[in-house]
């Protein structure tokens, strides 16, 4: 099989300050064959994105590329090619689809202008020719009403549509290689499925090669022909996708395959990376199934007819009503987990905000242990805020960057007057940090000194400082690597067993909800379309929308597609 791109002995370091140099990629070699999809897989910090961006030399100024490193494309080394030639190659022969489309698309230019710019720059098309071609591209990537979308700005599109625009821009000049850097991360399961199918269809139609970067082997198994597994800047294993899934040789590959929750079993604990690396690929297998805590006679929280309608001003006198949640009724039982699933805009996050009264309900009741939360004054609600806590989706945005971990954990104690003084609160904070698996010196550090998974542990510890009875997890593991995700899920289950907390677990990842939830709600367009025990819904879904969600779950490598 002829190689389109060959990466040889790639070494990349980053200069941090005057004297510190950190090696990110250490002797990585792989090839991307013509008309094939190669996946780079690994956790955050494994070097996969740095390796891919090295191909088009889109590295920051402090990057140092080793002198023996080579990236061969078209008979030339791209690492030493003149910048003029590299500019001609970027966008025309090699294109990139980045992870976050809102950060990649220019907010002050329309979608049509941004795609047309690529065509005029590389193909010298006239304005009319470029417009016609943009409409063709938007049609090809499945954007509805492509002519109308020409004048739309990025913020007027959904996340999935923004990613489709990025793909349209990337394939505008029919490149030989498409680099897709985590293009489906944090997307809804249905949108993720659509993007994967779109990339596969375009790859087959245009006979181009694809370098697909992901941390999720379940996703990779559905699109890749070959897989390169990376960890800590090195290649741990590579080969055809069927060999990686059916006969993995490296312990790290085995760990990545095992960390993601499965749909067929529900073990008491999920395997984590350290289980495999310490045991040489032979971890202690947990065969005991997790058993849900039995329902008590009365639910802890019972919501009845919960609705939220946003009324937006659209003119001088005109108003538009947008129903976010419609007549939602459900129960949350002490010590049990209620999973809430649905696509973006389904109303699942609004449900959590309404329970916390971070958003005020339009109508309805929320009975919490005999008290209607929606009828309390702000002063009365303060006592209940201590009993209901929330873990937000983005740990990078939910922690104050100017506070140390110790300050982050003690601040809510001060507000709610927990502890007799600063010394006692600090001791509690240190104990909480240890309880969620952070090092002893963590309380003296700042959030930017921690990884995403560690920051989420800090957020969990902050919630525990209130000793809550209910914990709302709002997409709290969706942006984490599957290995880190498994660690956080295990921690949440341990804490539930220890403290008897109830969880409202909100997620678009149905495999994770299947593992965590005892009971389940399926939401669509603000309404609950299906509810019941989680196992029963997965085994025999009654609503077509639920069946659609289940069909979209990535299942890894399937021989039928080969």
Coordinates of C-alpha atoms in Angstrom, one line a residue:
X1 CA 0.0 0.0 0.0
X2 CA 1.5 3.3 -1.1
X3 CA 2.1 5.9 1.6
X4 CA 0.7 9.4 1.1
X5 CA 2.4 10.8 4.2
X6 CA 5.3 9.3 6.1
X7 CA 6.2 10.5 9.6
X8 CA 9.7 9.3 10.6
X9 CA 11.4 9.6 14.1
X10 CA 9.3 12.7 15.0
X11 CA 10.6 14.5 18.1
X12 CA 8.9 17.6 19.4
X13 CA 9.8 19.6 22.6
X14 CA 8.4 22.8 24.0
X15 CA 10.5 25.5 25.6
X16 CA 8.9 26.6 28.9
X17 CA 10.6 29.6 30.3
X18 CA 14.3 30.3 30.0
X19 CA 15.7 26.9 31.0
X20 CA 12.9 24.3 31.0
X21 CA 12.3 22.1 28.0
X22 CA 9.5 19.5 27.9
X23 CA 9.6 16.6 25.4
X24 CA 6.1 16.0 24.1
X25 CA 6.7 13.6 21.2
X26 CA 9.6 11.1 21.4
X27 CA 10.6 9.3 18.2
X28 CA 7.1 8.7 16.7
X29 CA 6.9 7.1 13.3
X30 CA 3.8 6.2 11.3
X31 CA 2.4 6.3 7.7
X32 CA -0.9 7.4 6.2
X33 CA -1.6 5.2 3.1
X34 CA -3.4 6.6 0.1
X35 CA -7.2 6.4 0.3
X36 CA -7.3 5.1 3.9
X37 CA -8.2 6.3 7.3
X38 CA -5.5 6.2 10.1
X39 CA -6.5 6.9 13.7
X40 CA -4.2 8.4 16.3
X41 CA -5.5 7.3 19.7
X42 CA -4.5 8.2 23.2
X43 CA -5.2 10.2 26.3
X44 CA -4.8 14.0 26.6
X45 CA -1.0 14.7 26.7
X46 CA -0.2 11.6 24.6
X47 CA 1.2 13.7 21.8
X48 CA -1.3 12.7 19.1
X49 CA -2.4 16.3 18.3
X50 CA 1.2 17.6 18.3
X51 CA 2.2 14.8 15.9
X52 CA -0.7 15.6 13.6
X53 CA -0.1 19.4 13.6
X54 CA 3.6 18.8 12.9
X55 CA 2.6 17.5 9.5
X56 CA 1.4 21.0 8.5
X57 CA 3.8 22.8 10.9
X58 CA 1.0 24.4 12.9
X59 CA 2.9 24.3 16.1
X60 CA 3.4 27.2 18.6
X61 CA 6.5 29.3 18.4
X62 CA 8.1 27.6 21.4
X63 CA 8.1 24.2 19.7
X64 CA 11.4 22.6 18.9
X65 CA 11.4 19.8 16.3
X66 CA 14.3 17.3 16.4
X67 CA 16.8 17.6 13.5
X68 CA 16.4 14.0 12.5
X69 CA 12.6 14.2 12.2
X70 CA 11.0 13.9 8.8
X71 CA 7.5 14.3 7.4
X72 CA 7.6 13.1 3.8
X73 CA 4.8 14.2 1.4
X74 CA 5.0 14.3 -2.4
X75 CA 8.7 13.5 -2.3
X76 CA 9.6 16.4 0.0
X77 CA 10.2 16.9 3.7
X78 CA 7.5 19.3 5.0
X79 CA 9.5 20.1 8.1
X80 CA 12.2 21.8 6.0
X81 CA 10.0 23.0 3.1
X82 CA 10.0 26.7 2.3
X83 CA 7.0 28.5 3.9
X84 CA 5.7 29.6 0.5
X85 CA 5.3 26.0 -0.6
X86 CA 3.8 25.0 2.8
X87 CA 1.1 27.7 2.4
X88 CA 0.2 26.3 -1.0
X89 CA -0.1 22.8 0.5
X90 CA -2.2 23.8 3.5
X91 CA -5.9 23.9 2.6
X92 CA -5.3 22.5 -0.9
X93 CA -3.4 19.3 -0.5
X94 CA -3.7 18.9 3.3
X95 CA -6.6 20.3 5.3
X96 CA -7.5 20.3 9.0
X97 CA -10.8 20.0 10.9
X98 CA -10.2 21.3 14.4
X99 CA -11.9 20.1 17.6
X100 CA -13.8 23.2 18.5
X101 CA -15.5 24.8 15.5
X102 CA -16.6 27.9 17.4
X103 CA -13.0 28.7 18.1
X104 CA -11.9 27.9 14.5
X105 CA -14.6 29.8 12.6
X106 CA -14.3 33.6 12.5
X107 CA -17.4 35.1 14.3
X108 CA -17.4 38.3 12.2
X109 CA -17.6 36.7 8.8
X110 CA -20.5 34.7 7.3
X111 CA -20.3 31.0 6.6
X112 CA -20.3 31.7 2.9
X113 CA -17.5 34.2 3.1
X114 CA -15.2 31.9 5.1
X115 CA -15.6 28.9 2.7
X116 CA -15.3 31.1 -0.4
X117 CA -12.0 32.6 0.9
X118 CA -10.4 29.1 0.7
X119 CA -11.6 28.7 -2.9
X120 CA -10.4 32.1 -4.1
X121 CA -7.1 31.7 -2.4
X122 CA -6.2 28.3 -3.7
X123 CA -8.3 27.9 -6.9
X124 CA -8.5 31.6 -8.0
X125 CA -12.3 31.3 -8.6
X126 CA -14.4 34.3 -9.4
X127 CA -17.0 35.6 -6.8
X128 CA -19.9 33.8 -8.6
X129 CA -17.9 30.6 -9.2
X130 CA -16.9 30.6 -5.5
X131 CA -20.6 31.1 -4.3
X132 CA -21.8 28.3 -6.5
X133 CA -19.1 26.0 -5.2
X134 CA -19.9 27.0 -1.6
X135 CA -23.6 26.0 -2.1
X136 CA -22.4 22.6 -3.6
X137 CA -20.2 22.0 -0.6
X138 CA -22.8 22.9 2.0
X139 CA -25.2 20.6 0.2
X140 CA -22.6 17.8 0.2
X141 CA -22.0 18.0 3.9
X142 CA -25.7 18.0 4.7
X143 CA -26.4 21.6 5.7
X144 CA -30.2 22.3 5.3
X145 CA -31.2 25.2 3.0
X146 CA -27.6 25.8 1.9
X147 CA -28.5 29.0 0.0
X148 CA -30.0 30.6 3.1
X149 CA -27.0 29.5 5.2
X150 CA -24.6 31.5 3.0
X151 CA -25.3 34.7 5.0
X152 CA -25.5 33.0 8.4
X153 CA -22.9 33.7 11.0
X154 CA -21.3 30.8 13.0
X155 CA -23.2 31.6 16.2
X156 CA -26.5 31.1 14.3
X157 CA -25.7 27.4 13.7
X158 CA -25.8 24.4 16.0
X159 CA -22.6 22.7 17.1
X160 CA -23.1 19.9 14.6
X161 CA -23.8 22.4 11.7
X162 CA -20.7 24.3 12.7
X163 CA -18.6 21.2 12.4
X164 CA -20.1 20.5 9.0
X165 CA -19.1 23.9 7.9
X166 CA -15.6 23.2 9.0
X167 CA -15.6 20.0 7.0
X168 CA -17.0 21.8 4.0
X169 CA -14.1 24.3 4.2
X170 CA -11.6 21.5 4.6
X171 CA -12.7 19.5 1.5
X172 CA -13.3 22.6 -0.6
X173 CA -10.2 22.0 -2.7
X174 CA -10.5 18.2 -2.6
X175 CA -7.4 17.6 -0.5
X176 CA -5.3 14.5 -0.6
X177 CA -5.2 14.3 3.2
X178 CA -7.8 15.4 5.8
X179 CA -6.6 15.8 9.4
X180 CA -9.6 15.5 11.7
X181 CA -8.6 16.5 15.3
X182 CA -11.2 15.2 17.8
X183 CA -14.1 16.3 15.4
X184 CA -16.8 14.6 17.5
X185 CA -15.7 15.3 21.0
X186 CA -18.6 16.6 23.2
X187 CA -21.1 16.3 20.4
X188 CA -24.4 14.5 21.0
X189 CA -24.4 10.8 20.2
X190 CA -26.7 11.3 17.1
X191 CA -24.7 14.3 15.8
X192 CA -21.5 12.3 16.4
X193 CA -22.9 9.5 14.4
X194 CA -23.8 11.9 11.5
X195 CA -20.3 13.4 11.5
X196 CA -18.6 10.0 11.4
X197 CA -20.8 8.8 8.6
X198 CA -20.1 12.1 6.7
X199 CA -16.3 11.8 7.0
X200 CA -16.5 8.2 5.9
X201 CA -18.7 9.1 2.9
X202 CA -16.5 12.0 1.8
X203 CA -13.4 9.9 2.2
X204 CA -14.8 7.2 -0.1
X205 CA -16.2 9.8 -2.6
X206 CA -13.1 11.9 -3.0
X207 CA -10.6 9.0 -2.5
X208 CA -8.7 11.0 0.1
X209 CA -6.8 9.9 3.1
X210 CA -7.9 10.8 6.6
X211 CA -5.8 11.1 9.8
X212 CA -8.4 10.8 12.6
X213 CA -7.5 11.9 16.1
X214 CA -9.5 10.7 19.1
X215 CA -9.2 9.5 22.7
X216 CA -12.2 7.1 22.2
X217 CA -11.5 3.7 20.7
X218 CA -15.2 3.0 20.4
X219 CA -15.4 5.9 17.9
X220 CA -12.2 4.9 16.1
X221 CA -13.3 1.4 15.5
X222 CA -16.2 2.6 13.4
X223 CA -14.1 4.7 10.9
X224 CA -10.5 3.7 10.9
X225 CA -8.6 1.2 8.7
X226 CA -5.4 1.4 10.8
X227 CA -4.8 2.5 14.4
X228 CA -1.8 4.1 16.0
X229 CA -2.0 4.0 19.9
X230 CA 0.0 6.7 21.6
X231 CA 1.0 7.3 25.2
X232 CA 3.3 9.9 26.8
X233 CA 4.7 10.9 23.4
X234 CA 5.5 7.4 22.1
X235 CA 3.7 4.8 19.9
X236 CA 2.7 1.9 22.1
X237 CA 1.1 -0.2 19.3
X238 CA -0.1 0.1 15.7
X239 CA -1.8 -2.0 13.1
X240 CA -5.0 -2.8 11.2
X241 CA -8.1 -1.9 13.2
X242 CA -9.3 -5.5 13.4
X243 CA -6.0 -6.5 15.0
X244 CA -6.1 -3.7 17.5
X245 CA -9.6 -4.6 18.6
X246 CA -9.4 -8.4 18.4
X247 CA -5.8 -9.1 19.3
X248 CA -4.3 -6.1 21.2
X249 CA -0.7 -6.7 22.3
X250 CA 0.0 -3.7 24.5
X251 CA -1.4 -3.4 28.0
X252 CA -2.3 0.3 27.4
X253 CA -4.4 -0.7 24.3
X254 CA -6.2 -3.3 26.5
X255 CA -6.8 -0.6 29.1
X256 CA -8.3 1.9 26.6
X257 CA -10.6 -0.8 25.3
X258 CA -11.8 -1.8 28.7
X259 CA -12.2 1.6 30.3
X260 CA -15.3 2.6 28.4
X261 CA -18.6 1.4 29.9
X262 CA -20.1 -1.5 28.1
X263 CA -23.8 -2.0 27.3
X264 CA -23.9 -5.7 28.0
X265 CA -22.5 -5.8 31.6
X266 CA -22.6 -3.5 34.6
X267 CA -19.6 -4.3 36.9
X268 CA -19.3 -2.9 40.4
X269 CA -16.2 -0.9 39.2
X270 CA -14.8 0.1 35.8
X271 CA -11.3 -0.9 35.0
X272 CA -8.8 2.0 34.9
X273 CA -5.4 2.5 33.2
X274 CA -3.4 1.7 36.3
X275 CA -5.1 -1.7 36.7
X276 CA -3.6 -2.8 33.4
X277 CA -0.2 -1.0 33.5
X278 CA 0.7 -2.4 36.9
X279 CA -0.4 -5.9 36.0
X280 CA 1.2 -6.1 32.6
X281 CA -2.1 -6.2 30.8
X282 CA -3.7 -8.7 33.3
X283 CA -5.8 -6.7 35.7
X284 CA -7.8 -8.0 38.5
X285 CA -11.2 -8.6 36.8
X286 CA -14.2 -7.4 38.8
X287 CA -17.0 -9.8 38.0
X288 CA -19.4 -8.7 40.7
X289 CA -22.3 -6.7 39.2
X290 CA -23.4 -3.5 40.7
X291 CA -26.8 -3.7 42.5
X292 CA -29.0 -0.7 42.9
X293 CA -30.1 0.5 46.2
X294 CA -33.8 -0.4 46.7
X295 CA -36.4 2.3 46.5
X296 CA -37.8 3.7 49.7
X297 CA -41.5 4.2 50.3
X298 CA -41.3 7.9 49.4
X299 CA -39.0 9.7 46.9
X300 CA -36.6 12.3 48.2
X301 CA -37.5 14.7 45.3
X302 CA -40.7 14.7 43.4
X303 CA -41.2 17.1 40.5
X304 CA -44.7 17.7 39.2
X305 CA -45.6 19.6 36.0
X306 CA -42.3 21.3 35.8
X307 CA -42.1 23.8 32.9
X308 CA -39.8 26.6 31.8
X309 CA -40.7 29.0 29.0
X310 CA -38.3 31.7 27.8
X311 CA -40.0 34.8 26.3
X312 CA -37.7 36.7 23.9
X313 CA -38.3 40.1 22.5
X314 CA -38.3 39.9 18.7
X315 CA -39.6 43.4 17.9
X316 CA -40.9 46.6 19.4
X317 CA -44.1 44.8 20.7
X318 CA -43.5 41.3 19.5
X319 CA -42.5 38.4 21.8
X320 CA -41.5 34.9 21.1
X321 CA -42.1 32.0 23.5
X322 CA -39.6 29.2 23.6
X323 CA -40.5 26.2 25.8
X324 CA -37.3 24.7 27.3
X325 CA -39.1 22.2 29.6
X326 CA -42.7 21.1 29.2
X327 CA -44.7 19.5 32.0
X328 CA -41.9 17.4 33.3
X329 CA -42.8 15.0 36.2
X330 CA -40.3 12.6 37.8
X331 CA -39.0 11.2 41.1
X332 CA -35.5 11.0 42.5
X333 CA -35.1 8.3 45.3
X334 CA -32.6 8.5 48.1
X335 CA -29.3 6.7 47.3
X336 CA -30.3 6.1 43.7
X337 CA -29.2 7.6 40.4
X338 CA -31.7 9.1 37.9
X339 CA -30.2 9.4 34.4
X340 CA -31.4 12.1 32.1
X341 CA -30.5 11.7 28.4
X342 CA -31.2 13.6 25.2
X343 CA -29.6 15.8 22.6
X344 CA -28.5 19.4 23.0
X345 CA -31.6 21.6 23.4
X346 CA -33.7 18.7 24.8
X347 CA -34.1 20.5 28.2
X348 CA -32.0 18.1 30.3
X349 CA -29.7 20.7 31.7
X350 CA -32.6 23.0 32.4
X351 CA -34.1 20.3 34.5
X352 CA -31.0 20.4 36.8
X353 CA -31.0 24.2 36.9
X354 CA -34.7 24.3 37.9
X355 CA -34.1 21.9 40.8
X356 CA -31.3 24.2 42.0
X357 CA -33.3 27.3 41.3
X358 CA -30.5 28.7 39.3
X359 CA -33.2 29.1 36.7
X360 CA -36.7 30.0 37.9
X361 CA -39.5 27.6 36.7
X362 CA -42.5 29.0 34.9
X363 CA -44.9 26.5 36.5
X364 CA -44.7 23.3 38.5
X365 CA -43.7 22.0 41.9
X366 CA -40.5 20.5 43.3
X367 CA -41.2 18.6 46.5
X368 CA -38.0 18.0 48.4
X369 CA -38.5 16.0 51.6
X370 CA -41.9 17.6 52.0
X371 CA -41.1 21.2 51.0
X372 CA -41.9 22.8 47.7
X373 CA -38.6 24.4 46.7
X374 CA -40.2 26.7 44.1
X375 CA -42.2 28.5 46.8
X376 CA -39.3 29.4 49.1
X377 CA -37.8 32.8 49.4
X378 CA -34.1 33.3 48.5
X379 CA -33.2 33.4 52.2
X380 CA -35.1 30.1 52.8
X381 CA -33.6 28.5 49.8
X382 CA -30.0 29.0 51.1
X383 CA -30.5 26.1 53.5
X384 CA -31.5 23.8 50.7
X385 CA -28.7 24.9 48.4
X386 CA -26.4 23.2 50.9
X387 CA -28.4 20.0 50.5
X388 CA -28.4 20.1 46.7
X389 CA -25.1 20.6 44.9
X390 CA -24.1 20.6 41.2
X391 CA -21.0 19.5 39.2
X392 CA -20.8 21.5 36.0
X393 CA -19.6 20.2 32.7
X394 CA -16.5 22.3 32.2
X395 CA -14.1 22.1 35.2
X396 CA -11.9 24.7 33.5
X397 CA -14.6 27.3 33.7
X398 CA -16.3 26.4 37.0
X399 CA -13.2 26.8 39.3
X400 CA -11.9 30.3 40.2
X401 CA -8.4 30.5 38.7
X402 CA -7.3 33.0 41.4
X403 CA -8.1 30.7 44.3
X404 CA -6.0 27.9 45.5
X405 CA -7.7 24.5 45.9
X406 CA -7.8 25.1 49.7
X407 CA -9.7 28.4 49.2
X408 CA -12.0 26.8 46.6
X409 CA -13.0 24.1 49.2
X410 CA -13.3 26.4 52.2
X411 CA -15.2 29.2 50.6
X412 CA -18.6 27.3 50.6
X413 CA -18.0 26.3 54.2
X414 CA -17.6 29.9 55.2
X415 CA -20.8 30.9 53.3
X416 CA -22.8 28.2 55.0
X417 CA -21.0 28.5 58.4
X418 CA -19.7 25.0 58.4
X419 CA -16.8 24.5 60.9
X420 CA -15.8 26.5 64.0
X421 CA -13.0 28.4 62.3
X422 CA -10.5 28.6 59.5
X423 CA -8.2 25.9 60.9
X424 CA -11.0 23.4 61.1
X425 CA -12.3 24.3 57.6
X426 CA -8.8 23.9 56.2
X427 CA -8.4 20.5 57.9
X428 CA -11.8 19.5 56.3
X429 CA -10.6 20.7 52.9
X430 CA -7.4 18.7 53.2
X431 CA -9.4 15.6 54.1
X432 CA -11.8 16.1 51.2
X433 CA -8.9 16.5 48.8
X434 CA -7.5 13.2 50.0
X435 CA -10.9 11.6 49.8
X436 CA -11.3 12.3 46.1
X437 CA -7.8 11.1 45.3
X438 CA -5.7 14.3 45.2
X439 CA -2.2 14.5 46.5
X440 CA -1.6 16.0 50.0
X441 CA -0.1 19.2 48.7
X442 CA -2.9 19.9 46.2
X443 CA -4.7 22.3 48.5
X444 CA -1.8 24.8 48.1
X445 CA -2.0 24.7 44.3
X446 CA -4.1 26.6 41.7
X447 CA -6.6 25.0 39.2
X448 CA -4.3 25.6 36.2
X449 CA -1.7 23.2 37.7
X450 CA -4.1 20.2 37.3
X451 CA -5.4 18.1 34.5
X452 CA -9.1 18.0 33.4
X453 CA -9.8 14.9 35.4
X454 CA -8.1 16.3 38.5
X455 CA -10.1 19.6 38.2
X456 CA -13.3 17.6 38.1
X457 CA -12.2 15.9 41.3
X458 CA -11.7 19.3 42.9
X459 CA -15.2 20.3 41.8
X460 CA -16.6 17.1 43.4
X461 CA -14.7 17.8 46.6
X462 CA -16.2 21.3 46.7
X463 CA -19.7 19.8 46.5
X464 CA -18.8 17.3 49.2
X465 CA -17.8 20.2 51.5
X466 CA -21.6 20.8 51.9
X467 CA -22.3 17.2 52.7
X468 CA -25.2 17.3 50.2
X469 CA -28.0 14.8 49.9
X470 CA -28.5 15.4 46.1
X471 CA -25.7 15.8 43.6
X472 CA -26.6 17.0 40.1
X473 CA -23.9 15.9 37.6
X474 CA -24.4 18.0 34.4
X475 CA -22.3 16.4 31.7
X476 CA -19.6 16.1 34.3
X477 CA -17.5 13.5 32.4
X478 CA -18.3 14.3 28.8
X479 CA -15.1 16.2 28.1
X480 CA -12.8 13.7 29.8
X481 CA -10.7 11.0 28.3
X482 CA -12.3 7.6 28.6
X483 CA -9.7 6.5 31.1
X484 CA -10.1 9.5 33.3
X485 CA -13.9 9.2 32.9
X486 CA -13.7 5.7 34.3
X487 CA -11.8 6.9 37.3
X488 CA -14.3 9.7 38.0
X489 CA -17.3 7.4 37.6
X490 CA -15.8 5.0 40.1
X491 CA -15.3 7.8 42.5
X492 CA -18.9 9.0 42.2
X493 CA -20.1 5.4 42.9
X494 CA -17.8 5.1 45.9
X495 CA -19.1 8.4 47.3
X496 CA -22.7 7.4 46.7
X497 CA -22.2 4.1 48.6
X498 CA -20.4 5.9 51.4
X499 CA -22.7 8.9 51.9
X500 CA -26.0 7.6 50.4
X501 CA -26.3 10.6 48.1
X502 CA -28.9 10.7 45.2
X503 CA -27.6 11.6 41.8
X504 CA -29.3 13.4 38.9
X505 CA -26.9 12.3 36.2
X506 CA -27.3 14.4 33.0
X507 CA -25.5 13.2 29.9
X508 CA -25.7 12.7 26.1
X509 CA -23.5 9.6 26.4
X510 CA -25.9 6.7 26.7
X511 CA -23.2 4.1 27.5
X512 CA -22.2 6.1 30.6
X513 CA -25.8 6.6 31.6
X514 CA -26.5 2.9 31.2
X515 CA -23.6 2.2 33.7
X516 CA -24.5 4.9 36.2
X517 CA -28.3 5.1 36.3
X518 CA -30.9 3.1 38.2
X519 CA -33.8 5.0 36.7
X520 CA -33.9 7.0 33.5
X521 CA -35.6 9.9 31.7
X522 CA -35.4 10.4 27.9
X523 CA -36.0 14.0 26.8
X524 CA -36.8 15.4 23.4
X525 CA -37.7 19.0 22.6
X526 CA -38.3 19.8 26.3
X527 CA -40.6 16.9 27.0
X528 CA -40.0 13.5 28.7
X529 CA -40.8 10.9 26.0
X530 CA -39.8 7.8 28.0
X531 CA -39.1 7.0 31.6
X532 CA -38.5 3.9 33.8
X533 CA -35.8 1.6 35.1
X534 CA -32.6 2.1 33.0
X535 CA -32.2 -1.6 32.3
X536 CA -35.7 -1.9 31.0
X537 CA -35.4 1.1 28.7
X538 CA -32.1 -0.2 27.2
X539 CA -33.5 -3.7 26.7
X540 CA -36.9 -2.7 25.2
X541 CA -37.1 1.0 24.3
X542 CA -40.7 2.0 23.6
X543 CA -40.3 5.4 21.9
X544 CA -38.7 5.8 18.4
X545 CA -36.5 8.7 19.6
X546 CA -35.0 6.4 22.3
X547 CA -34.4 3.7 19.7
X548 CA -32.7 6.3 17.5
X549 CA -30.4 7.3 20.4
X550 CA -29.5 3.7 21.1
X551 CA -28.7 3.0 17.5
X552 CA -26.2 5.9 17.5
X553 CA -24.0 4.6 20.3
X554 CA -20.5 3.9 19.0
X555 CA -19.8 0.1 19.4
X556 CA -16.2 -0.1 18.2
X557 CA -14.9 -2.3 15.4
X558 CA -17.6 -4.2 13.5
X559 CA -16.3 -6.8 11.0
X560 CA -19.3 -6.2 8.8
X561 CA -17.9 -2.9 7.6
X562 CA -14.6 -4.4 6.4

